[in-house]
Amino acid sequence: MVVAEPVEEGNGERPAAFVQSLERGLAVIRAFDGDHPQLTLSDVARRTGLTRAAARRFLHTLVELGYVRSDGRLFSLRPRVLELGYAYLSGLSLPEVAQPHMEQLVAQVGESCSISVLDGDDIVYVARVSTKRIMTVAISVGTRFPAYATSMGRVLLAAQPREVRAAYLRTVVLKPLTPFTITDPAHLAVTLDSVALQGFALLDQELEEGLRSIAVPIHDRDGAVVAAMNISASARRSTPSAIRADLLPPLQAAAREIELDLRRGPV
Amino acid sequence: MVVAEPVEEGNGERPAAFVQSLERGLAVIRAFDGDHPQLTLSDVARRTGLTRAAARRFLHTLVELGYVRSDGRLFSLRPRVLELGYAYLSGLSLPEVAQPHMEQLVAQVGESCSISVLDGDDIVYVARVSTKRIMTVAISVGTRFPAYATSMGRVLLAAQPREVRAAYLRTVVLKPLTPFTITDPAHLAVTLDSVALQGFALLDQELEEGLRSIAVPIHDRDGAVVAAMNISASARRSTPSAIRADLLPPLQAAAREIELDLRRGPV
């Protein structure tokens, strides 16, 4: 039997015809994570704020669709959920185009390389080549960090239209992720101006102590900044000036190669 | 405004309280893929079988939730959908545990290595270390193949309880993916028996011409087969007997190391 969703009042901010049961179903999928790979019905209800009856309906639907398995008491995700994220990745030509250039760069400099895009106030990794080779990718792709505390995020913020950047600086909460994180919006604004001017961002332990990184923009064929690429390095191995002297030129060269390939590409 | 879902009759096979709007919303996400990264409202309606009005409601909901972006006419997925698949991957300890052993194996034998689990009649890649290093992972993890035509699938099918295997053999459609694919259920049954006996599966160009692979099971601490690991090699570089002689021993050794680590692990 297919049941009707209850009619509920919107909060006035949502567009017409918001399908609340889709929101709730996706929340049930996201209730599972690395620390909670198996959940009971009560766990799911608690983690999503749904009633037990509602949580049961969504779990049973996801079981029926092959996204969730159940042993009667415990529920867990099935690999089919990978297809949802895969739909996004396979639609991006950038990771595929960038791959050989990132590999070459990592082989050359011996440090890890990533590419991110801006999504709201966060950056999201869409490609990563680690010095430890492979597999970290599957884990890293999809990872989010607040844009303000990352070198790639600063490059992407610096490329935003002036009014978008101003709106961001008015609303963002700048948390001190380390003692070095810039937490004053006026200071961040000046920093973004200089990133825009110099064409790269160098971050010194603002996201994580002991980690430095340098990022440059990647432009599409129309000259718009579509992504940022960085190299990260241990603070023990490299001073900021060494990073700029040794890592920036090969990073910029790799970005130029990727941009040339994007221009050549079919999309 | 939050609208009610229409009440519809179930088909009698679905459990009580199937939430059809969740099924439809997930179908809208899956309407996007590598060949169709941008879709109009009409495209989405056509690819999902929804009415335009229904497709519009689901797209607007996904835009509101941050999973889809729209320029007014064209819709595309946003990186937030990666979090859905990430919820599954981060709940698996196996890929993380297996990573260093797979890397070492690939460095030793110079061929690519993968780990899959069984999901219905398909295998799904959950980890891959490629000889071309990195990035292929992001693309390969989540990839599905029919179990019968893969070495990992045969290992996983051979480990199923007898009645599960019999039910599979009664219902599966064995398509000749190459001229070498086993398409007779009785032949496949005998092959699975011998895989179970010998503890590995060697496949010779049954999935793709020019590709050979060999797979072994990975057992959890209770002795249950939870995954399969394989090495694939070009048919031009290795004969079946060379694959068995040269690749099987290191593959089995790596599987044993992974099993030992799984036994040691916290989960």
Short mmCIF file of C-alpha atoms in Angstrom, two decimals:
data_model
loop_
_atom_site.label_atom_id
_atom_site.label_comp_id
_atom_site.label_asym_id
_atom_site.label_seq_id
_atom_site.Cartn_x
_atom_site.Cartn_y
_atom_site.Cartn_z
CA MET A 1 0.00 0.00 0.00
CA VAL A 2 1.30 3.44 -0.85
CA VAL A 3 0.39 5.92 1.83
CA ALA A 4 -0.26 9.61 1.49
CA GLU A 5 2.16 12.01 3.09
CA PRO A 6 0.50 14.19 5.70
CA VAL A 7 -0.25 17.73 4.58
CA GLU A 8 1.88 20.14 6.56
CA GLU A 9 2.21 23.87 6.54
CA GLY A 10 5.33 25.31 4.98
CA ASN A 11 7.43 27.84 6.87
CA GLY A 12 6.91 30.51 4.27
CA GLU A 13 10.53 30.34 3.03
CA ARG A 14 10.19 27.16 1.01
CA PRO A 15 9.12 27.18 -2.60
CA ALA A 16 5.72 25.84 -3.55
CA ALA A 17 5.40 22.07 -3.65
CA PHE A 18 8.32 21.08 -1.43
CA VAL A 19 8.26 17.28 -1.10
CA GLN A 20 8.95 16.75 2.56
CA SER A 21 9.07 12.97 2.32
CA LEU A 22 12.06 13.22 -0.04
CA GLU A 23 13.86 15.44 2.47
CA ARG A 24 13.11 12.94 5.22
CA GLY A 25 14.17 9.92 3.17
CA LEU A 26 17.52 11.53 2.35
CA ALA A 27 17.94 12.39 6.03
CA VAL A 28 17.48 8.69 6.84
CA ILE A 29 20.30 7.77 4.41
CA ARG A 30 22.52 10.42 6.01
CA ALA A 31 21.75 9.13 9.49
CA PHE A 32 24.32 6.40 8.77
CA ASP A 33 28.01 7.28 8.85
CA GLY A 34 31.41 5.85 9.68
CA ASP A 35 30.71 5.93 13.40
CA HIS A 36 27.18 4.58 12.95
CA PRO A 37 27.20 2.04 10.10
CA GLN A 38 24.42 0.02 11.75
CA LEU A 39 21.36 1.60 13.32
CA THR A 40 18.19 0.34 14.95
CA LEU A 41 14.82 1.84 14.12
CA SER A 42 15.00 3.86 17.34
CA ASP A 43 18.50 5.12 16.43
CA VAL A 44 17.26 6.34 13.05
CA ALA A 45 14.24 8.03 14.62
CA ARG A 46 16.46 9.77 17.16
CA ARG A 47 19.13 10.84 14.66
CA THR A 48 16.61 12.22 12.15
CA GLY A 49 13.99 13.64 14.52
CA LEU A 50 11.33 11.47 12.86
CA THR A 51 8.71 9.51 14.76
CA ARG A 52 9.33 5.76 14.96
CA ALA A 53 6.37 5.18 12.64
CA ALA A 54 7.76 7.58 10.03
CA ALA A 55 11.31 6.21 10.36
CA ARG A 56 9.91 2.71 9.82
CA ARG A 57 8.15 3.74 6.62
CA PHE A 58 11.29 5.35 5.18
CA LEU A 59 13.55 2.46 6.18
CA HIS A 60 11.16 -0.08 4.67
CA THR A 61 11.01 1.93 1.47
CA LEU A 62 14.83 2.10 1.28
CA VAL A 63 15.04 -1.66 1.96
CA GLU A 64 12.54 -2.27 -0.83
CA LEU A 65 14.55 -0.06 -3.23
CA GLY A 66 17.83 -1.85 -2.39
CA TYR A 67 19.54 1.07 -0.61
CA VAL A 68 19.30 -0.37 2.90
CA ARG A 69 19.57 -3.87 4.31
CA SER A 70 18.05 -5.12 7.53
CA ASP A 71 18.57 -8.19 9.66
CA GLY A 72 15.26 -7.49 11.39
CA ARG A 73 16.71 -5.31 14.11
CA LEU A 74 19.75 -3.55 12.66
CA PHE A 75 19.72 -1.51 9.46
CA SER A 76 22.74 -0.61 7.31
CA LEU A 77 23.35 1.01 3.91
CA ARG A 78 23.86 -1.13 0.81
CA PRO A 79 26.38 -0.32 -1.92
CA ARG A 80 23.62 0.95 -4.20
CA VAL A 81 23.82 4.33 -2.44
CA LEU A 82 27.22 4.75 -4.15
CA GLU A 83 25.32 5.19 -7.41
CA LEU A 84 23.81 8.42 -6.13
CA GLY A 85 27.20 10.08 -5.63
CA TYR A 86 28.57 8.39 -8.74
CA ALA A 87 25.90 10.19 -10.78
CA TYR A 88 27.53 13.47 -9.78
CA LEU A 89 31.17 12.45 -10.28
CA SER A 90 30.62 10.88 -13.68
CA GLY A 91 29.06 14.13 -14.85
CA LEU A 92 32.24 16.10 -14.15
CA SER A 93 34.84 16.11 -16.89
CA LEU A 94 37.36 18.00 -14.75
CA PRO A 95 38.57 15.10 -12.51
CA GLU A 96 39.14 12.91 -15.54
CA VAL A 97 40.97 15.62 -17.47
CA ALA A 98 43.02 16.60 -14.43
CA GLN A 99 44.06 13.09 -13.37
CA PRO A 100 47.24 12.58 -15.44
CA HIS A 101 48.42 16.10 -14.67
CA MET A 102 47.84 15.63 -10.94
CA GLU A 103 49.71 12.32 -10.99
CA GLN A 104 52.66 13.88 -12.77
CA LEU A 105 52.71 16.79 -10.33
CA VAL A 106 52.62 14.49 -7.29
CA ALA A 107 55.42 12.36 -8.76
CA GLN A 108 57.44 15.55 -9.36
CA VAL A 109 57.01 17.31 -6.01
CA GLY A 110 56.37 14.35 -3.70
CA GLU A 111 53.38 16.00 -1.98
CA SER A 112 49.62 15.40 -2.23
CA CYS A 113 47.44 17.32 -4.68
CA SER A 114 43.69 18.01 -4.60
CA ILE A 115 41.02 19.76 -6.63
CA SER A 116 37.94 21.30 -5.04
CA VAL A 117 34.84 23.20 -6.06
CA LEU A 118 32.84 25.70 -4.02
CA ASP A 119 29.45 24.52 -2.72
CA GLY A 120 27.77 27.14 -0.58
CA ASP A 121 30.22 28.18 2.14
CA ASP A 122 32.23 24.95 1.83
CA ILE A 123 34.76 23.52 -0.53
CA VAL A 124 34.20 19.93 -1.65
CA TYR A 125 37.00 17.69 -2.88
CA VAL A 126 36.29 16.28 -6.34
CA ALA A 127 39.74 14.82 -7.04
CA ARG A 128 42.79 13.93 -5.00
CA VAL A 129 46.12 12.29 -5.72
CA SER A 130 47.90 11.38 -2.56
CA THR A 131 51.58 10.59 -2.13
CA LYS A 132 50.46 7.45 -0.35
CA ARG A 133 48.82 6.43 -3.60
CA ILE A 134 45.21 5.50 -4.16
CA MET A 135 42.25 4.74 -1.92
CA THR A 136 42.55 7.88 0.09
CA VAL A 137 40.71 9.16 -2.95
CA ALA A 138 37.56 7.23 -2.33
CA ILE A 139 37.59 8.65 1.16
CA SER A 140 38.64 12.18 0.28
CA VAL A 141 36.37 12.83 -2.65
CA GLY A 142 33.25 14.40 -1.18
CA THR A 143 35.05 15.72 1.89
CA ARG A 144 33.96 19.24 2.86
CA PHE A 145 35.84 22.00 4.64
CA PRO A 146 34.82 25.59 5.40
CA ALA A 147 36.09 27.67 2.48
CA TYR A 148 37.64 30.44 4.59
CA ALA A 149 40.18 28.15 6.30
CA THR A 150 41.54 26.43 3.17
CA SER A 151 43.87 27.57 0.39
CA MET A 152 41.48 26.27 -2.29
CA GLY A 153 38.53 27.97 -0.60
CA ARG A 154 40.34 31.32 -0.56
CA VAL A 155 41.14 31.03 -4.26
CA LEU A 156 37.48 30.23 -4.99
CA LEU A 157 36.14 32.98 -2.72
CA ALA A 158 38.55 35.49 -4.25
CA ALA A 159 37.10 34.69 -7.68
CA GLN A 160 33.49 35.38 -6.65
CA PRO A 161 31.74 38.55 -7.86
CA ARG A 162 32.27 41.40 -5.39
CA GLU A 163 28.65 41.37 -4.10
CA VAL A 164 28.69 37.58 -3.54
CA ARG A 165 31.94 37.87 -1.60
CA ALA A 166 30.55 40.76 0.45
CA ALA A 167 27.42 38.77 1.33
CA TYR A 168 29.61 35.82 2.35
CA LEU A 169 31.77 38.00 4.60
CA ARG A 170 28.66 39.49 6.27
CA THR A 171 27.16 36.10 7.18
CA VAL A 172 30.04 33.65 7.62
CA VAL A 173 31.07 32.55 11.11
CA LEU A 174 34.88 32.35 11.18
CA LYS A 175 35.77 29.72 13.75
CA PRO A 176 39.35 29.47 15.00
CA LEU A 177 40.11 25.93 13.78
CA THR A 178 43.69 26.46 14.94
CA PRO A 179 45.40 29.35 16.76
CA PHE A 180 46.41 30.61 13.30
CA THR A 181 42.98 30.77 11.61
CA ILE A 182 41.93 34.25 10.43
CA THR A 183 38.71 34.99 12.34
CA ASP A 184 38.23 38.69 11.59
CA PRO A 185 36.06 39.26 8.46
CA ALA A 186 37.91 42.49 7.65
CA HIS A 187 41.25 40.65 7.78
CA LEU A 188 39.81 37.88 5.57
CA ALA A 189 38.52 40.48 3.09
CA VAL A 190 42.00 42.00 2.72
CA THR A 191 43.51 38.53 2.37
CA LEU A 192 41.06 37.61 -0.39
CA ASP A 193 41.94 40.83 -2.23
CA SER A 194 45.59 39.89 -2.18
CA VAL A 195 44.78 36.32 -3.28
CA ALA A 196 42.88 37.78 -6.25
CA LEU A 197 45.83 40.04 -7.09
CA GLN A 198 48.63 37.50 -6.77
CA GLY A 199 46.69 34.58 -8.29
CA PHE A 200 47.35 32.06 -5.54
CA ALA A 201 46.63 31.44 -1.85
CA LEU A 202 49.21 30.22 0.65
CA LEU A 203 47.81 28.91 3.91
CA ASP A 204 49.90 28.39 7.02
CA GLN A 205 48.32 25.98 9.51
CA GLU A 206 44.91 27.70 9.55
CA LEU A 207 42.94 24.49 8.94
CA GLU A 208 45.13 22.09 10.87
CA GLU A 209 48.31 22.67 12.85
CA GLY A 210 51.33 21.27 11.05
CA LEU A 211 49.75 21.61 7.60
CA ARG A 212 50.59 24.21 4.97
CA SER A 213 49.11 24.42 1.49
CA ILE A 214 49.17 26.51 -1.65
CA ALA A 215 46.37 26.76 -4.21
CA VAL A 216 45.76 28.24 -7.64
CA PRO A 217 42.56 28.64 -9.68
CA ILE A 218 41.53 26.49 -12.65
CA HIS A 219 39.68 28.42 -15.36
CA ASP A 220 37.28 27.06 -17.95
CA ARG A 221 37.49 28.02 -21.61
CA ASP A 222 35.50 31.20 -20.91
CA GLY A 223 38.00 32.31 -18.26
CA ALA A 224 35.68 31.62 -15.30
CA VAL A 225 37.22 30.01 -12.21
CA VAL A 226 35.55 26.56 -11.98
CA ALA A 227 37.78 24.89 -9.41
CA ALA A 228 40.95 25.28 -7.36
CA MET A 229 43.93 22.94 -7.16
CA ASN A 230 46.35 22.77 -4.26
CA ILE A 231 49.43 21.06 -2.94
CA SER A 232 49.63 20.46 0.78
CA ALA A 233 52.80 19.84 2.75
CA SER A 234 53.86 19.17 6.29
CA ALA A 235 54.92 22.32 8.11
CA ARG A 236 57.93 20.39 9.37
CA ARG A 237 59.22 19.79 5.87
CA SER A 238 58.64 23.18 4.26
CA THR A 239 58.67 26.83 5.27
CA PRO A 240 56.06 29.12 3.65
CA SER A 241 58.74 30.73 1.49
CA ALA A 242 60.06 27.34 0.35
CA ILE A 243 56.50 26.29 -0.55
CA ARG A 244 56.08 29.41 -2.63
CA ALA A 245 59.48 29.03 -4.31
CA ASP A 246 59.43 25.26 -4.88
CA LEU A 247 55.77 24.25 -5.20
CA LEU A 248 54.02 27.23 -6.79
CA PRO A 249 55.75 27.08 -10.22
CA PRO A 250 55.00 23.36 -10.85
CA LEU A 251 51.45 23.83 -9.46
CA GLN A 252 50.81 26.73 -11.83
CA ALA A 253 52.29 24.76 -14.73
CA ALA A 254 49.98 21.80 -14.00
CA ALA A 255 46.95 24.11 -13.76
CA ARG A 256 47.81 25.61 -17.14
CA GLU A 257 48.08 22.13 -18.68
CA ILE A 258 44.67 21.19 -17.25
CA GLU A 259 43.15 24.42 -18.60
CA LEU A 260 44.58 23.70 -22.05
CA ASP A 261 43.08 20.19 -21.96
CA LEU A 262 39.73 21.59 -20.81
CA ARG A 263 39.76 23.96 -23.78
CA ARG A 264 40.55 21.08 -26.12
CA GLY A 265 37.96 18.81 -24.52
CA PRO A 266 34.64 17.80 -26.01
CA VAL A 267 32.48 19.48 -23.36
CA MET B 1 3.74 25.01 0.90
CA VAL B 2 4.22 21.34 1.59
CA VAL B 3 1.95 19.27 -0.57
CA ALA B 4 0.45 15.89 0.11
CA GLU B 5 1.57 12.96 -2.00
CA PRO B 6 -1.31 11.43 -3.93
CA VAL B 7 -2.63 8.19 -2.50
CA GLU B 8 -1.93 5.38 -4.93
CA GLU B 9 -2.62 1.69 -4.87
CA GLY B 10 0.31 -0.58 -4.24
CA ASN B 11 0.98 -3.52 -6.53
CA GLY B 12 0.44 -6.04 -3.80
CA GLU B 13 4.14 -6.99 -3.62
CA ARG B 14 5.31 -3.94 -1.74
CA PRO B 15 5.34 -3.82 2.04
CA ALA B 16 2.88 -1.60 3.84
CA ALA B 17 3.67 2.10 3.84
CA PHE B 18 5.96 2.31 0.83
CA VAL B 19 6.86 5.99 0.38
CA GLN B 20 6.58 6.45 -3.34
CA SER B 21 7.78 10.04 -3.31
CA LEU B 22 11.15 8.89 -1.92
CA GLU B 23 11.47 6.37 -4.75
CA ARG B 24 10.65 9.09 -7.26
CA GLY B 25 13.04 11.61 -5.74
CA LEU B 26 15.93 9.13 -5.86
CA ALA B 27 15.01 8.34 -9.47
CA VAL B 28 15.36 12.06 -10.25
CA ILE B 29 18.90 12.06 -8.79
CA ARG B 30 19.76 8.98 -10.85
CA ALA B 31 18.37 10.57 -14.02
CA PHE B 32 21.69 12.47 -14.17
CA ASP B 33 24.81 10.62 -15.30
CA GLY B 34 28.08 11.09 -17.15
CA ASP B 35 26.33 11.35 -20.51
CA HIS B 36 23.59 13.60 -19.10
CA PRO B 37 25.14 15.90 -16.48
CA GLN B 38 22.66 18.69 -17.32
CA LEU B 39 18.98 18.07 -17.87
CA THR B 40 15.93 20.23 -18.56
CA LEU B 41 12.67 19.67 -16.72
CA SER B 42 11.35 17.81 -19.77
CA ASP B 43 14.47 15.61 -19.88
CA VAL B 44 14.00 14.64 -16.23
CA ALA B 45 10.30 13.90 -16.78
CA ARG B 46 11.11 11.72 -19.79
CA ARG B 47 14.01 9.85 -18.13
CA THR B 48 12.04 9.11 -14.92
CA GLY B 49 8.57 8.58 -16.36
CA LEU B 50 7.21 11.31 -14.11
CA THR B 51 4.79 13.99 -15.23
CA ARG B 52 6.33 17.43 -15.75
CA ALA B 53 4.46 18.70 -12.70
CA ALA B 54 5.83 15.90 -10.52
CA ALA B 55 9.37 16.26 -11.92
CA ARG B 56 9.19 19.99 -11.16
CA ARG B 57 8.22 19.34 -7.53
CA PHE B 58 11.08 16.88 -6.99
CA LEU B 59 13.65 19.08 -8.74
CA HIS B 60 12.60 22.11 -6.71
CA THR B 61 12.85 20.08 -3.52
CA LEU B 62 16.35 18.88 -4.45
CA VAL B 63 17.38 22.46 -5.31
CA GLU B 64 16.07 23.61 -1.94
CA LEU B 65 18.01 20.83 -0.16
CA GLY B 66 21.26 21.69 -1.97
CA TYR B 67 21.52 18.50 -4.04
CA VAL B 68 20.67 20.09 -7.40
CA ARG B 69 21.46 23.45 -8.97
CA SER B 70 19.46 25.20 -11.64
CA ASP B 71 20.15 28.10 -13.97
CA GLY B 72 16.43 28.42 -14.63
CA ARG B 73 16.36 26.03 -17.56
CA LEU B 74 19.10 23.44 -16.99
CA PHE B 75 19.44 21.35 -13.83
CA SER B 76 22.58 19.56 -12.62
CA LEU B 77 23.68 17.71 -9.48
CA ARG B 78 25.63 19.49 -6.76
CA PRO B 79 28.55 17.91 -4.85
CA ARG B 80 26.33 17.36 -1.81
CA VAL B 81 25.08 14.11 -3.42
CA LEU B 82 28.58 12.72 -2.76
CA GLU B 83 27.68 12.68 0.94
CA LEU B 84 25.04 10.03 0.29
CA GLY B 85 27.53 7.54 -1.12
CA TYR B 86 30.15 8.65 1.38
CA ALA B 87 27.82 7.57 4.20
CA TYR B 88 28.12 4.01 2.90
CA LEU B 89 31.87 4.00 2.25
CA SER B 90 32.80 5.51 5.60
CA GLY B 91 30.82 2.77 7.33
CA LEU B 92 32.99 0.05 5.78
CA SER B 93 36.18 -0.77 7.61
CA LEU B 94 37.35 -3.19 4.91
CA PRO B 95 38.55 -0.67 2.28
CA GLU B 96 40.58 1.18 4.88
CA VAL B 97 42.08 -2.00 6.33
CA ALA B 98 42.79 -3.40 2.86
CA GLN B 99 44.39 -0.28 1.40
CA PRO B 100 48.04 -0.75 2.41
CA HIS B 101 47.94 -4.45 1.49
CA MET B 102 46.44 -3.71 -1.92
CA GLU B 103 49.07 -1.04 -2.57
CA GLN B 104 51.85 -3.42 -1.67
CA LEU B 105 50.38 -6.14 -3.87
CA VAL B 106 50.05 -3.81 -6.85
CA ALA B 107 53.62 -2.59 -6.37
CA GLN B 108 54.77 -6.25 -6.23
CA VAL B 109 52.90 -7.70 -9.22
CA GLY B 110 52.46 -4.60 -11.38
CA GLU B 111 48.76 -5.28 -12.07
CA SER B 112 45.57 -3.66 -10.76
CA CYS B 113 43.76 -4.99 -7.71
CA SER B 114 40.13 -4.60 -6.66
CA ILE B 115 37.80 -5.60 -3.83
CA SER B 116 34.08 -6.17 -4.38
CA VAL B 117 31.03 -7.17 -2.40
CA LEU B 118 27.90 -8.93 -3.63
CA ASP B 119 24.75 -6.81 -3.94
CA GLY B 120 21.86 -8.78 -5.36
CA ASP B 121 23.02 -10.36 -8.62
CA ASP B 122 25.81 -7.82 -9.07
CA ILE B 123 29.23 -7.25 -7.64
CA VAL B 124 30.02 -3.68 -6.57
CA TYR B 125 33.58 -2.35 -6.32
CA VAL B 126 34.34 -0.96 -2.88
CA ALA B 127 38.11 -0.53 -3.30
CA ARG B 128 40.53 -0.45 -6.19
CA VAL B 129 44.23 0.15 -6.55
CA SER B 130 45.19 0.66 -10.14
CA THR B 131 48.65 0.39 -11.65
CA LYS B 132 47.97 3.79 -13.18
CA ARG B 133 47.77 5.05 -9.63
CA ILE B 134 44.89 6.94 -8.05
CA MET B 135 41.76 8.58 -9.33
CA THR B 136 40.49 5.61 -11.25
CA VAL B 137 39.32 4.74 -7.75
CA ALA B 138 36.85 7.55 -7.52
CA ILE B 139 35.44 6.30 -10.79
CA SER B 140 35.68 2.59 -10.09
CA VAL B 141 34.28 2.47 -6.58
CA GLY B 142 30.55 1.90 -7.01
CA THR B 143 30.93 0.25 -10.41
CA ARG B 144 28.67 -2.79 -10.84
CA PHE B 145 29.11 -5.91 -12.96
CA PRO B 146 26.96 -9.04 -13.21
CA ALA B 147 28.42 -11.49 -10.70
CA TYR B 148 28.43 -14.52 -13.04
CA ALA B 149 30.89 -12.96 -15.50
CA THR B 150 33.53 -11.81 -13.03
CA SER B 151 36.16 -13.64 -10.99
CA MET B 152 35.13 -11.83 -7.79
CA GLY B 153 31.47 -12.58 -8.46
CA ARG B 154 32.20 -16.29 -8.86
CA VAL B 155 34.08 -16.37 -5.57
CA LEU B 156 31.18 -14.60 -3.84
CA LEU B 157 28.51 -16.80 -5.47
CA ALA B 158 30.48 -19.95 -4.59
CA ALA B 159 30.38 -18.88 -0.93
CA GLN B 160 26.59 -18.50 -0.83
CA PRO B 161 24.46 -21.07 1.00
CA ARG B 162 23.42 -23.87 -1.37
CA GLU B 163 19.76 -22.77 -1.54
CA VAL B 164 20.67 -19.15 -2.27
CA ARG B 165 22.98 -20.26 -5.05
CA ALA B 166 20.31 -22.58 -6.47
CA ALA B 167 17.74 -19.77 -6.49
CA TYR B 168 20.26 -17.52 -8.25
CA LEU B 169 20.97 -20.13 -10.93
CA ARG B 170 17.23 -20.63 -11.55
CA THR B 171 16.53 -16.95 -12.15
CA VAL B 172 19.71 -15.36 -13.52
CA VAL B 173 19.92 -14.45 -17.20
CA LEU B 174 23.44 -15.32 -18.40
CA LYS B 175 24.24 -12.96 -21.25
CA PRO B 176 27.22 -13.68 -23.51
CA LEU B 177 29.24 -10.54 -22.75
CA THR B 178 32.03 -11.99 -24.87
CA PRO B 179 32.23 -15.19 -26.96
CA PHE B 180 33.85 -16.81 -23.90
CA THR B 181 31.15 -16.06 -21.28
CA ILE B 182 29.59 -19.13 -19.66
CA THR B 183 25.87 -18.87 -20.51
CA ASP B 184 24.61 -22.32 -19.46
CA PRO B 185 23.39 -22.37 -15.81
CA ALA B 186 24.43 -26.03 -15.41
CA HIS B 187 27.95 -25.19 -16.62
CA LEU B 188 28.07 -22.23 -14.24
CA ALA B 189 26.90 -24.44 -11.34
CA VAL B 190 29.77 -26.89 -11.93
CA THR B 191 32.21 -23.99 -12.23
CA LEU B 192 31.04 -22.52 -8.91
CA ASP B 193 31.50 -25.92 -7.25
CA SER B 194 35.09 -26.03 -8.41
CA VAL B 195 35.68 -22.42 -7.30
CA ALA B 196 34.41 -23.39 -3.84
CA LEU B 197 36.71 -26.42 -3.78
CA GLN B 198 39.90 -24.76 -5.04
CA GLY B 199 39.37 -21.46 -3.17
CA PHE B 200 39.86 -19.13 -6.11
CA ALA B 201 38.29 -18.20 -9.45
CA LEU B 202 40.25 -17.67 -12.66
CA LEU B 203 38.35 -15.91 -15.43
CA ASP B 204 39.51 -15.88 -19.03
CA GLN B 205 37.98 -13.05 -21.06
CA GLU B 206 34.40 -13.73 -20.03
CA LEU B 207 33.67 -10.12 -19.02
CA GLU B 208 35.76 -8.36 -21.64
CA GLU B 209 37.92 -9.74 -24.42
CA GLY B 210 41.60 -9.32 -23.66
CA LEU B 211 41.08 -9.31 -19.89
CA ARG B 212 41.90 -12.15 -17.49
CA SER B 213 41.50 -12.03 -13.73
CA ILE B 214 41.92 -14.17 -10.65
CA ALA B 215 40.04 -13.71 -7.37
CA VAL B 216 40.08 -15.08 -3.83
CA PRO B 217 37.64 -14.65 -0.94
CA ILE B 218 38.18 -12.42 2.10
CA HIS B 219 36.75 -13.84 5.32
CA ASP B 220 35.69 -11.97 8.43
CA ARG B 221 36.69 -13.06 11.92
CA ASP B 222 33.79 -15.53 11.98
CA GLY B 223 34.98 -17.20 8.79
CA ALA B 224 32.19 -15.80 6.60
CA VAL B 225 33.13 -14.58 3.12
CA VAL B 226 32.49 -10.82 3.21
CA ALA B 227 34.23 -9.73 0.03
CA ALA B 228 36.41 -10.90 -2.84
CA MET B 229 39.73 -9.48 -4.02
CA ASN B 230 41.13 -9.89 -7.50
CA ILE B 231 44.03 -9.05 -9.76
CA SER B 232 43.28 -8.40 -13.40
CA ALA B 233 45.78 -8.63 -16.22
CA SER B 234 45.88 -8.15 -19.94
CA ALA B 235 45.47 -11.43 -21.83
CA ARG B 236 48.38 -10.34 -24.01
CA ARG B 237 50.74 -10.25 -21.07
CA SER B 238 49.76 -13.42 -19.20
CA THR B 239 48.48 -16.88 -19.99
CA PRO B 240 45.95 -18.43 -17.57
CA SER B 241 48.57 -20.79 -16.20
CA ALA B 242 51.06 -17.94 -15.68
CA ILE B 243 48.36 -15.97 -13.85
CA ARG B 244 47.74 -18.93 -11.59
CA ALA B 245 51.43 -19.57 -10.98
CA ASP B 246 52.60 -15.95 -10.61
CA LEU B 247 49.62 -13.98 -9.30
CA LEU B 248 47.67 -16.40 -7.12
CA PRO B 249 50.31 -16.84 -4.36
CA PRO B 250 50.81 -13.08 -3.71
CA LEU B 251 47.04 -12.51 -3.99
CA GLN B 252 46.36 -15.19 -1.38
CA ALA B 253 49.09 -13.83 0.86
CA ALA B 254 47.60 -10.31 0.69
CA ALA B 255 44.10 -11.67 1.45
CA ARG B 256 45.49 -13.47 4.51
CA GLU B 257 47.13 -10.25 5.73
CA ILE B 258 43.86 -8.35 5.31
CA GLU B 259 41.98 -11.08 7.21
CA LEU B 260 44.51 -10.90 10.05
CA ASP B 261 44.08 -7.12 10.23
CA LEU B 262 40.28 -7.48 10.18
CA ARG B 263 40.55 -9.87 13.13
CA ARG B 264 42.75 -7.40 14.98
CA GLY B 265 40.53 -4.43 14.10
CA PRO B 266 38.21 -2.58 16.46
CA VAL B 267 34.98 -3.54 14.65
#
